[in-house]
Amino acid sequence: MIAELDKLIDLQKTDTNLRRLKRLLDTAEERRAEIEQEFEQHASSIREIQGRRDTLNAKRADLERQIAESKVYLERADRNLKHSQNQKEYETAMRDLDTGQKQIAGFETQVVEIMEELEGVEKELGERSDEIATLDAKRDAAMKEFEAAIKVDKTEFDKLSKHRAGAFATLPARLASIYDRMAQRSRDGIAVAEVINGSCTACYVLLRPQVQLNVKKGDEIITCENCTRILYMPKRDEASA
Ligand SMILES: [Zn+2]
């Protein structure tokens, strides 16, 4: 295979890799946000349950306070009843006693309802306790892994960019400009296409037997008659590797 063709194949493989890496680097911000958002969804659903628990606990504390106040009121009414001097005082105290008892009964009913709700909320939190305990650590690990992968991609991108510049510089000017023109023209950036089973892998057209033969020989630059890309067939040992 002529040296230029080897260089073109190498250039194409390098560019295809560079395109892949560029896409990864270009979408890094987006992908980082997706990971963060996924963890944030878990965190916010946990916060929502914890918020419900806190609200119920606050309501319960408020009711307990009201019950305590009502008990003070009830004790006073009870004292007033014992010390009532006349019918009017007696009736007032009786009425106050009745009111206080009804208030306490009402608050206690509400406390029971809240306790039932709280039990459900605590159960939910209990079922997710593992998730709650590990969420922050998992988020940190996922972000660390992601940043490490991006760093690897960036390093690889820089390395290949240097390699690309060197490889491109050694190509004859005519081939270099053909390559660039074709790579820029096609959406997939493919200027050099492999031939597999007699077909151009860029446009999928079956090549004429003579073209296939010439590509296989690899001693001159052959282009696809359909898409004009430069064609190559890997050597047998490469193909089987
Ligand atoms: Zn083609």
mmCIF file of N, CA and C in Angstrom, residues 14-144:
data_model
loop_
_atom_site.group_PDB
_atom_site.id
_atom_site.type_symbol
_atom_site.label_atom_id
_atom_site.label_comp_id
_atom_site.label_asym_id
_atom_site.label_seq_id
_atom_site.Cartn_x
_atom_site.Cartn_y
_atom_site.Cartn_z
ATOM 1 N N THR A 14 -7.752 9.392 12.920
ATOM 2 C CA THR A 14 -7.491 10.440 13.910
ATOM 3 C C THR A 14 -8.633 11.454 13.933
ATOM 4 N N ASP A 15 -9.059 11.876 12.745
ATOM 5 C CA ASP A 15 -10.137 12.877 12.679
ATOM 6 C C ASP A 15 -11.456 12.337 13.222
ATOM 7 N N THR A 16 -11.732 11.071 12.912
ATOM 8 C CA THR A 16 -12.977 10.475 13.412
ATOM 9 C C THR A 16 -12.960 10.445 14.935
ATOM 10 N N ASN A 17 -11.791 10.095 15.490
ATOM 11 C CA ASN A 17 -11.642 10.103 16.940
ATOM 12 C C ASN A 17 -11.766 11.507 17.504
ATOM 13 N N LEU A 18 -11.166 12.459 16.812
ATOM 14 C CA LEU A 18 -11.231 13.854 17.271
ATOM 15 C C LEU A 18 -12.672 14.362 17.274
ATOM 16 N N ARG A 19 -13.423 13.980 16.237
ATOM 17 C CA ARG A 19 -14.834 14.387 16.179
ATOM 18 C C ARG A 19 -15.617 13.825 17.352
ATOM 19 N N ARG A 20 -15.344 12.523 17.627
ATOM 20 C CA ARG A 20 -16.028 11.862 18.746
ATOM 21 C C ARG A 20 -15.688 12.573 20.068
ATOM 22 N N LEU A 21 -14.393 12.868 20.253
ATOM 23 C CA LEU A 21 -13.956 13.520 21.492
ATOM 24 C C LEU A 21 -14.508 14.937 21.604
ATOM 25 N N LYS A 22 -14.543 15.627 20.470
ATOM 26 C CA LYS A 22 -15.050 17.001 20.484
ATOM 27 C C LYS A 22 -16.524 17.019 20.903
ATOM 28 N N ARG A 23 -17.252 16.017 20.367
ATOM 29 C CA ARG A 23 -18.668 15.930 20.723
ATOM 30 C C ARG A 23 -18.818 15.709 22.239
ATOM 31 N N LEU A 24 -17.978 14.835 22.783
ATOM 32 C CA LEU A 24 -18.018 14.567 24.229
ATOM 33 C C LEU A 24 -17.690 15.826 25.029
ATOM 34 N N LEU A 25 -16.664 16.554 24.575
ATOM 35 C CA LEU A 25 -16.250 17.756 25.309
ATOM 36 C C LEU A 25 -17.289 18.867 25.165
ATOM 37 N N ASP A 26 -17.862 18.971 23.959
ATOM 38 C CA ASP A 26 -18.877 20.011 23.723
ATOM 39 C C ASP A 26 -20.131 19.790 24.565
ATOM 40 N N THR A 27 -20.440 18.508 24.830
ATOM 41 C CA THR A 27 -21.667 18.213 25.585
ATOM 42 C C THR A 27 -21.404 18.017 27.071
ATOM 43 N N ALA A 28 -20.159 18.274 27.510
ATOM 44 C CA ALA A 28 -19.785 18.001 28.903
ATOM 45 C C ALA A 28 -20.667 18.777 29.886
ATOM 46 N N GLU A 29 -20.870 20.057 29.570
ATOM 47 C CA GLU A 29 -21.657 20.920 30.451
ATOM 48 C C GLU A 29 -23.064 20.354 30.640
ATOM 49 N N GLU A 30 -23.646 19.990 29.502
ATOM 50 C CA GLU A 30 -24.994 19.432 29.462
ATOM 51 C C GLU A 30 -25.078 18.119 30.265
ATOM 52 N N ARG A 31 -24.069 17.250 30.020
ATOM 53 C CA ARG A 31 -24.090 15.950 30.694
ATOM 54 C C ARG A 31 -23.847 16.106 32.182
ATOM 55 N N ARG A 32 -23.012 17.071 32.562
ATOM 56 C CA ARG A 32 -22.766 17.335 33.984
ATOM 57 C C ARG A 32 -24.076 17.793 34.638
ATOM 58 N N ALA A 33 -24.787 18.667 33.947
ATOM 59 C CA ALA A 33 -26.066 19.162 34.475
ATOM 60 C C ALA A 33 -27.081 18.030 34.621
ATOM 61 N N GLU A 34 -27.059 17.082 33.677
ATOM 62 C CA GLU A 34 -27.993 15.945 33.751
ATOM 63 C C GLU A 34 -27.738 15.101 34.994
ATOM 64 N N ILE A 35 -26.449 14.858 35.259
ATOM 65 C CA ILE A 35 -26.103 14.060 36.447
ATOM 66 C C ILE A 35 -26.558 14.798 37.708
ATOM 67 N N GLU A 36 -26.245 16.090 37.749
ATOM 68 C CA GLU A 36 -26.631 16.891 38.920
ATOM 69 C C GLU A 36 -28.143 16.908 39.107
ATOM 70 N N GLN A 37 -28.841 17.022 37.966
ATOM 71 C CA GLN A 37 -30.298 17.086 38.031
ATOM 72 C C GLN A 37 -30.893 15.782 38.550
ATOM 73 N N GLU A 38 -30.289 14.670 38.111
ATOM 74 C CA GLU A 38 -30.798 13.372 38.551
ATOM 75 C C GLU A 38 -30.680 13.248 40.069
ATOM 76 N N PHE A 39 -29.534 13.649 40.609
ATOM 77 C CA PHE A 39 -29.356 13.570 42.062
ATOM 78 C C PHE A 39 -30.247 14.583 42.774
ATOM 79 N N GLU A 40 -30.415 15.744 42.136
ATOM 80 C CA GLU A 40 -31.239 16.785 42.740
ATOM 81 C C GLU A 40 -32.696 16.314 42.856
ATOM 82 N N GLN A 41 -33.151 15.529 41.869
ATOM 83 C CA GLN A 41 -34.524 15.007 41.928
ATOM 84 C C GLN A 41 -34.711 14.123 43.159
ATOM 85 N N HIS A 42 -33.714 13.256 43.401
ATOM 86 C CA HIS A 42 -33.791 12.403 44.592
ATOM 87 C C HIS A 42 -33.758 13.258 45.855
ATOM 88 N N ALA A 43 -32.813 14.202 45.881
ATOM 89 C CA ALA A 43 -32.644 15.040 47.065
ATOM 90 C C ALA A 43 -33.911 15.839 47.348
ATOM 91 N N SER A 44 -34.539 16.364 46.291
ATOM 92 C CA SER A 44 -35.702 17.214 46.531
ATOM 93 C C SER A 44 -36.904 16.373 46.945
ATOM 94 N N SER A 45 -37.006 15.129 46.436
ATOM 95 C CA SER A 45 -38.129 14.304 46.871
ATOM 96 C C SER A 45 -37.946 13.892 48.335
ATOM 97 N N ILE A 46 -36.691 13.715 48.758
ATOM 98 C CA ILE A 46 -36.428 13.420 50.177
ATOM 99 C C ILE A 46 -36.741 14.656 51.027
ATOM 100 N N ARG A 47 -36.298 15.825 50.542
ATOM 101 C CA ARG A 47 -36.570 17.072 51.278
ATOM 102 C C ARG A 47 -38.077 17.302 51.438
ATOM 103 N N GLU A 48 -38.815 16.916 50.389
ATOM 104 C CA GLU A 48 -40.275 17.104 50.424
ATOM 105 C C GLU A 48 -40.882 16.276 51.556
ATOM 106 N N ILE A 49 -40.449 15.014 51.684
ATOM 107 C CA ILE A 49 -40.976 14.146 52.760
ATOM 108 C C ILE A 49 -40.551 14.689 54.130
ATOM 109 N N GLN A 50 -39.267 15.095 54.232
ATOM 110 C CA GLN A 50 -38.779 15.649 55.498
ATOM 111 C C GLN A 50 -39.550 16.919 55.872
ATOM 112 N N GLY A 51 -39.900 17.694 54.861
ATOM 113 C CA GLY A 51 -40.677 18.916 55.080
ATOM 114 C C GLY A 51 -42.054 18.595 55.643
ATOM 115 N N ARG A 52 -42.676 17.532 55.071
ATOM 116 C CA ARG A 52 -43.988 17.111 55.580
ATOM 117 C C ARG A 52 -43.881 16.673 57.035
ATOM 118 N N ARG A 53 -42.811 15.938 57.356
ATOM 119 C CA ARG A 53 -42.611 15.479 58.735
ATOM 120 C C ARG A 53 -42.458 16.681 59.678
ATOM 121 N N ASP A 54 -41.647 17.670 59.263
ATOM 122 C CA ASP A 54 -41.414 18.836 60.109
ATOM 123 C C ASP A 54 -42.709 19.619 60.345
ATOM 124 N N THR A 55 -43.508 19.735 59.273
ATOM 125 C CA THR A 55 -44.774 20.455 59.403
ATOM 126 C C THR A 55 -45.703 19.743 60.386
ATOM 127 N N LEU A 56 -45.770 18.397 60.266
ATOM 128 C CA LEU A 56 -46.631 17.627 61.165
ATOM 129 C C LEU A 56 -46.152 17.726 62.605
ATOM 130 N N ASN A 57 -44.843 17.688 62.803
ATOM 131 C CA ASN A 57 -44.293 17.806 64.158
ATOM 132 C C ASN A 57 -44.609 19.177 64.755
ATOM 133 N N ALA A 58 -44.540 20.198 63.918
ATOM 134 C CA ALA A 58 -44.833 21.555 64.394
ATOM 135 C C ALA A 58 -46.312 21.669 64.782
ATOM 136 N N LYS A 59 -47.182 21.072 63.940
ATOM 137 C CA LYS A 59 -48.624 21.096 64.241
ATOM 138 C C LYS A 59 -48.909 20.380 65.553
ATOM 139 N N ARG A 60 -48.231 19.254 65.711
ATOM 140 C CA ARG A 60 -48.427 18.451 66.918
ATOM 141 C C ARG A 60 -47.989 19.240 68.164
ATOM 142 N N ALA A 61 -46.833 19.886 68.061
ATOM 143 C CA ALA A 61 -46.332 20.677 69.187
ATOM 144 C C ALA A 61 -47.311 21.803 69.521
ATOM 145 N N ASP A 62 -47.886 22.393 68.490
ATOM 146 C CA ASP A 62 -48.842 23.477 68.674
ATOM 147 C C ASP A 62 -50.096 22.968 69.403
ATOM 148 N N LEU A 63 -50.556 21.776 68.992
ATOM 149 C CA LEU A 63 -51.734 21.187 69.631
ATOM 150 C C LEU A 63 -51.457 20.836 71.097
ATOM 151 N N GLU A 64 -50.258 20.314 71.363
ATOM 152 C CA GLU A 64 -49.895 19.975 72.747
ATOM 153 C C GLU A 64 -49.920 21.240 73.620
ATOM 154 N N ARG A 65 -49.432 22.327 73.036
ATOM 155 C CA ARG A 65 -49.422 23.591 73.761
ATOM 156 C C ARG A 65 -50.862 24.042 74.065
ATOM 157 N N GLN A 66 -51.729 23.893 73.030
ATOM 158 C CA GLN A 66 -53.129 24.292 73.219
ATOM 159 C C GLN A 66 -53.831 23.407 74.257
ATOM 160 N N ILE A 67 -53.464 22.122 74.250
ATOM 161 C CA ILE A 67 -54.048 21.206 75.240
ATOM 162 C C ILE A 67 -53.622 21.636 76.649
ATOM 163 N N ALA A 68 -52.343 21.974 76.796
ATOM 164 C CA ALA A 68 -51.833 22.403 78.101
ATOM 165 C C ALA A 68 -52.565 23.666 78.572
ATOM 166 N N GLU A 69 -52.765 24.586 77.654
ATOM 167 C CA GLU A 69 -53.486 25.832 77.997
ATOM 168 C C GLU A 69 -54.919 25.521 78.431
ATOM 169 N N SER A 70 -55.545 24.607 77.682
ATOM 170 C CA SER A 70 -56.926 24.243 78.000
ATOM 171 C C SER A 70 -57.018 23.574 79.362
ATOM 172 N N LYS A 71 -55.953 22.831 79.732
ATOM 173 C CA LYS A 71 -55.961 22.148 81.028
ATOM 174 C C LYS A 71 -55.888 23.161 82.166
ATOM 175 N N VAL A 72 -55.092 24.209 81.933
ATOM 176 C CA VAL A 72 -55.005 25.284 82.926
ATOM 177 C C VAL A 72 -56.383 25.930 83.090
ATOM 178 N N TYR A 73 -57.022 26.180 81.972
ATOM 179 C CA TYR A 73 -58.359 26.779 81.931
ATOM 180 C C TYR A 73 -59.345 25.876 82.667
ATOM 181 N N LEU A 74 -59.205 24.569 82.440
ATOM 182 C CA LEU A 74 -60.090 23.575 83.030
ATOM 183 C C LEU A 74 -59.912 23.525 84.560
ATOM 184 N N GLU A 75 -58.631 23.590 84.994
ATOM 185 C CA GLU A 75 -58.352 23.565 86.432
ATOM 186 C C GLU A 75 -58.962 24.786 87.133
ATOM 187 N N ARG A 76 -58.856 25.919 86.444
ATOM 188 C CA ARG A 76 -59.422 27.142 87.011
ATOM 189 C C ARG A 76 -60.959 27.023 87.128
ATOM 190 N N ALA A 77 -61.538 26.475 86.070
ATOM 191 C CA ALA A 77 -62.989 26.292 86.076
ATOM 192 C C ALA A 77 -63.399 25.331 87.202
ATOM 193 N N ASP A 78 -62.549 24.315 87.390
ATOM 194 C CA ASP A 78 -62.822 23.332 88.446
ATOM 195 C C ASP A 78 -62.770 23.982 89.828
ATOM 196 N N ARG A 79 -61.745 24.835 90.030
ATOM 197 C CA ARG A 79 -61.621 25.572 91.296
ATOM 198 C C ARG A 79 -62.817 26.493 91.502
ATOM 199 N N ASN A 80 -63.156 27.178 90.427
ATOM 200 C CA ASN A 80 -64.304 28.106 90.503
ATOM 201 C C ASN A 80 -65.585 27.359 90.869
ATOM 202 N N LEU A 81 -65.707 26.166 90.356
ATOM 203 C CA LEU A 81 -66.900 25.371 90.626
ATOM 204 C C LEU A 81 -66.979 25.030 92.120
ATOM 205 N N LYS A 82 -65.783 24.587 92.653
ATOM 206 C CA LYS A 82 -65.750 24.194 94.068
ATOM 207 C C LYS A 82 -66.039 25.382 94.985
ATOM 208 N N HIS A 83 -65.575 26.541 94.567
ATOM 209 C CA HIS A 83 -65.735 27.724 95.409
ATOM 210 C C HIS A 83 -66.907 28.603 95.006
ATOM 211 N N SER A 84 -67.772 28.087 94.177
ATOM 212 C CA SER A 84 -68.880 28.930 93.706
ATOM 213 C C SER A 84 -69.803 29.271 94.889
ATOM 214 N N GLN A 85 -70.154 30.545 94.920
ATOM 215 C CA GLN A 85 -70.935 31.046 96.046
ATOM 216 C C GLN A 85 -72.416 31.115 95.727
ATOM 217 N N ASN A 86 -72.700 31.138 94.445
ATOM 218 C CA ASN A 86 -74.119 31.257 94.071
ATOM 219 C C ASN A 86 -74.396 30.503 92.773
ATOM 220 N N GLN A 87 -75.626 30.515 92.386
ATOM 221 C CA GLN A 87 -76.073 29.775 91.197
ATOM 222 C C GLN A 87 -75.380 30.260 89.932
ATOM 223 N N LYS A 88 -75.210 31.583 89.823
ATOM 224 C CA LYS A 88 -74.623 32.164 88.624
ATOM 225 C C LYS A 88 -73.158 31.723 88.464
ATOM 226 N N GLU A 89 -72.416 31.799 89.584
ATOM 227 C CA GLU A 89 -71.010 31.367 89.560
ATOM 228 C C GLU A 89 -70.910 29.875 89.237
ATOM 229 N N TYR A 90 -71.803 29.140 89.795
ATOM 230 C CA TYR A 90 -71.836 27.697 89.579
ATOM 231 C C TYR A 90 -72.071 27.379 88.094
ATOM 232 N N GLU A 91 -73.051 28.057 87.513
ATOM 233 C CA GLU A 91 -73.390 27.814 86.098
ATOM 234 C C GLU A 91 -72.241 28.221 85.173
ATOM 235 N N THR A 92 -71.624 29.350 85.483
ATOM 236 C CA THR A 92 -70.487 29.818 84.683
ATOM 237 C C THR A 92 -69.357 28.798 84.722
ATOM 238 N N ALA A 93 -69.058 28.332 85.939
ATOM 239 C CA ALA A 93 -67.968 27.361 86.094
ATOM 240 C C ALA A 93 -68.286 26.063 85.358
ATOM 241 N N MET A 94 -69.536 25.625 85.440
ATOM 242 C CA MET A 94 -69.948 24.401 84.748
ATOM 243 C C MET A 94 -69.789 24.549 83.233
ATOM 244 N N ARG A 95 -70.176 25.735 82.761
ATOM 245 C CA ARG A 95 -70.083 25.999 81.331
ATOM 246 C C ARG A 95 -68.601 26.009 80.892
ATOM 247 N N ASP A 96 -67.761 26.643 81.715
ATOM 248 C CA ASP A 96 -66.327 26.693 81.401
ATOM 249 C C ASP A 96 -65.708 25.296 81.400
ATOM 250 N N LEU A 97 -66.118 24.495 82.362
ATOM 251 C CA LEU A 97 -65.637 23.107 82.428
ATOM 252 C C LEU A 97 -65.982 22.352 81.148
ATOM 253 N N ASP A 98 -67.227 22.512 80.737
ATOM 254 C CA ASP A 98 -67.710 21.833 79.531
ATOM 255 C C ASP A 98 -66.936 22.286 78.302
ATOM 256 N N THR A 99 -66.752 23.603 78.206
ATOM 257 C CA THR A 99 -66.012 24.161 77.068
ATOM 258 C C THR A 99 -64.591 23.606 77.042
ATOM 259 N N GLY A 100 -63.930 23.640 78.191
ATOM 260 C CA GLY A 100 -62.535 23.165 78.283
ATOM 261 C C GLY A 100 -62.423 21.703 77.897
ATOM 262 N N GLN A 101 -63.346 20.910 78.377
ATOM 263 C CA GLN A 101 -63.278 19.475 78.065
ATOM 264 C C GLN A 101 -63.478 19.212 76.572
ATOM 265 N N LYS A 102 -64.406 19.959 75.983
ATOM 266 C CA LYS A 102 -64.657 19.791 74.537
ATOM 267 C C LYS A 102 -63.432 20.205 73.728
ATOM 268 N N GLN A 103 -62.815 21.318 74.190
ATOM 269 C CA GLN A 103 -61.605 21.794 73.490
ATOM 270 C C GLN A 103 -60.516 20.720 73.525
ATOM 271 N N ILE A 104 -60.295 20.201 74.720
ATOM 272 C CA ILE A 104 -59.233 19.194 74.869
ATOM 273 C C ILE A 104 -59.538 17.957 74.015
ATOM 274 N N ALA A 105 -60.787 17.534 74.032
ATOM 275 C CA ALA A 105 -61.172 16.355 73.237
ATOM 276 C C ALA A 105 -60.906 16.603 71.749
ATOM 277 N N GLY A 106 -61.241 17.837 71.314
ATOM 278 C CA GLY A 106 -61.021 18.187 69.898
ATOM 279 C C GLY A 106 -59.538 18.177 69.538
ATOM 280 N N PHE A 107 -58.731 18.774 70.404
ATOM 281 C CA PHE A 107 -57.276 18.809 70.145
ATOM 282 C C PHE A 107 -56.696 17.395 70.139
ATOM 283 N N GLU A 108 -57.166 16.574 71.064
ATOM 284 C CA GLU A 108 -56.632 15.209 71.164
ATOM 285 C C GLU A 108 -56.970 14.379 69.921
ATOM 286 N N THR A 109 -58.172 14.619 69.386
ATOM 287 C CA THR A 109 -58.538 13.922 68.141
ATOM 288 C C THR A 109 -57.578 14.317 67.015
ATOM 289 N N GLN A 110 -57.282 15.625 66.971
ATOM 290 C CA GLN A 110 -56.349 16.103 65.933
ATOM 291 C C GLN A 110 -54.953 15.517 66.115
ATOM 292 N N VAL A 111 -54.541 15.391 67.384
ATOM 293 C CA VAL A 111 -53.217 14.816 67.664
ATOM 294 C C VAL A 111 -53.160 13.377 67.145
ATOM 295 N N VAL A 112 -54.221 12.621 67.386
ATOM 296 C CA VAL A 112 -54.259 11.221 66.922
ATOM 297 C C VAL A 112 -54.133 11.165 65.395
ATOM 298 N N GLU A 113 -54.845 12.046 64.715
ATOM 299 C CA GLU A 113 -54.772 12.081 63.245
ATOM 300 C C GLU A 113 -53.355 12.408 62.771
ATOM 301 N N ILE A 114 -52.764 13.380 63.436
ATOM 302 C CA ILE A 114 -51.398 13.786 63.054
ATOM 303 C C ILE A 114 -50.401 12.660 63.324
ATOM 304 N N MET A 115 -50.584 11.960 64.442
ATOM 305 C CA MET A 115 -49.692 10.846 64.752
ATOM 306 C C MET A 115 -49.777 9.762 63.672
ATOM 307 N N GLU A 116 -50.979 9.529 63.173
ATOM 308 C CA GLU A 116 -51.155 8.530 62.103
ATOM 309 C C GLU A 116 -50.432 8.970 60.842
ATOM 310 N N GLU A 117 -50.606 10.243 60.514
ATOM 311 C CA GLU A 117 -49.909 10.786 59.329
ATOM 312 C C GLU A 117 -48.403 10.700 59.498
ATOM 313 N N LEU A 118 -47.959 11.066 60.700
ATOM 314 C CA LEU A 118 -46.518 11.032 60.992
ATOM 315 C C LEU A 118 -45.945 9.623 60.835
ATOM 316 N N GLU A 119 -46.721 8.658 61.267
ATOM 317 C CA GLU A 119 -46.281 7.273 61.161
ATOM 318 C C GLU A 119 -46.024 6.905 59.692
ATOM 319 N N GLY A 120 -46.954 7.338 58.832
ATOM 320 C CA GLY A 120 -46.789 7.082 57.389
ATOM 321 C C GLY A 120 -45.550 7.765 56.831
ATOM 322 N N VAL A 121 -45.334 9.002 57.244
ATOM 323 C CA VAL A 121 -44.189 9.769 56.752
ATOM 324 C C VAL A 121 -42.875 9.153 57.242
ATOM 325 N N GLU A 122 -42.865 8.770 58.514
ATOM 326 C CA GLU A 122 -41.654 8.140 59.073
ATOM 327 C C GLU A 122 -41.361 6.823 58.357
ATOM 328 N N LYS A 123 -42.414 6.107 57.981
ATOM 329 C CA LYS A 123 -42.238 4.834 57.269
ATOM 330 C C LYS A 123 -41.584 5.100 55.906
ATOM 331 N N GLU A 124 -42.106 6.131 55.229
ATOM 332 C CA GLU A 124 -41.519 6.506 53.928
ATOM 333 C C GLU A 124 -40.035 6.824 54.068
ATOM 334 N N LEU A 125 -39.724 7.617 55.095
ATOM 335 C CA LEU A 125 -38.325 8.003 55.313
ATOM 336 C C LEU A 125 -37.478 6.786 55.678
ATOM 337 N N GLY A 126 -38.068 5.882 56.457
ATOM 338 C CA GLY A 126 -37.353 4.666 56.854
ATOM 339 C C GLY A 126 -37.019 3.812 55.644
ATOM 340 N N GLU A 127 -37.987 3.701 54.730
ATOM 341 C CA GLU A 127 -37.768 2.901 53.524
ATOM 342 C C GLU A 127 -36.659 3.490 52.653
ATOM 343 N N ARG A 128 -36.478 4.789 52.759
ATOM 344 C CA ARG A 128 -35.457 5.438 51.921
ATOM 345 C C ARG A 128 -34.202 5.822 52.701
ATOM 346 N N SER A 129 -34.068 5.261 53.903
ATOM 347 C CA SER A 129 -32.955 5.682 54.762
ATOM 348 C C SER A 129 -31.588 5.401 54.122
ATOM 349 N N ASP A 130 -31.471 4.258 53.431
ATOM 350 C CA ASP A 130 -30.193 3.937 52.767
ATOM 351 C C ASP A 130 -29.874 4.989 51.709
ATOM 352 N N GLU A 131 -30.903 5.302 50.942
ATOM 353 C CA GLU A 131 -30.732 6.299 49.879
ATOM 354 C C GLU A 131 -30.337 7.656 50.467
ATOM 355 N N ILE A 132 -31.018 8.041 51.565
ATOM 356 C CA ILE A 132 -30.737 9.326 52.201
ATOM 357 C C ILE A 132 -29.292 9.362 52.710
ATOM 358 N N ALA A 133 -28.872 8.239 53.324
ATOM 359 C CA ALA A 133 -27.535 8.195 53.928
ATOM 360 C C ALA A 133 -26.422 8.233 52.886
ATOM 361 N N THR A 134 -26.700 7.679 51.677
ATOM 362 C CA THR A 134 -25.619 7.536 50.693
ATOM 363 C C THR A 134 -25.701 8.545 49.552
ATOM 364 N N LEU A 135 -26.769 9.342 49.533
ATOM 365 C CA LEU A 135 -27.003 10.217 48.374
ATOM 366 C C LEU A 135 -25.840 11.176 48.096
ATOM 367 N N ASP A 136 -25.391 11.853 49.135
ATOM 368 C CA ASP A 136 -24.309 12.838 48.950
ATOM 369 C C ASP A 136 -23.029 12.166 48.461
ATOM 370 N N ALA A 137 -22.707 11.017 49.080
ATOM 371 C CA ALA A 137 -21.487 10.306 48.702
ATOM 372 C C ALA A 137 -21.580 9.818 47.259
ATOM 373 N N LYS A 138 -22.770 9.347 46.880
ATOM 374 C CA LYS A 138 -22.959 8.855 45.510
ATOM 375 C C LYS A 138 -22.848 9.996 44.497
ATOM 376 N N ARG A 139 -23.406 11.138 44.873
ATOM 377 C CA ARG A 139 -23.330 12.293 43.979
ATOM 378 C C ARG A 139 -21.862 12.709 43.792
ATOM 379 N N ASP A 140 -21.147 12.759 44.909
ATOM 380 C CA ASP A 140 -19.733 13.144 44.827
ATOM 381 C C ASP A 140 -18.950 12.163 43.963
ATOM 382 N N ALA A 141 -19.221 10.862 44.151
ATOM 383 C CA ALA A 141 -18.502 9.834 43.382
ATOM 384 C C ALA A 141 -18.820 9.951 41.897
ATOM 385 N N ALA A 142 -20.102 10.163 41.582
ATOM 386 C CA ALA A 142 -20.509 10.274 40.174
ATOM 387 C C ALA A 142 -19.870 11.487 39.513
ATOM 388 N N MET A 143 -19.833 12.606 40.243
ATOM 389 C CA MET A 143 -19.253 13.823 39.684
ATOM 390 C C MET A 143 -17.743 13.662 39.488
ATOM 391 N N LYS A 144 -17.115 13.012 40.463
ATOM 392 C CA LYS A 144 -15.668 12.804 40.396
ATOM 393 C C LYS A 144 -15.335 11.928 39.176
#
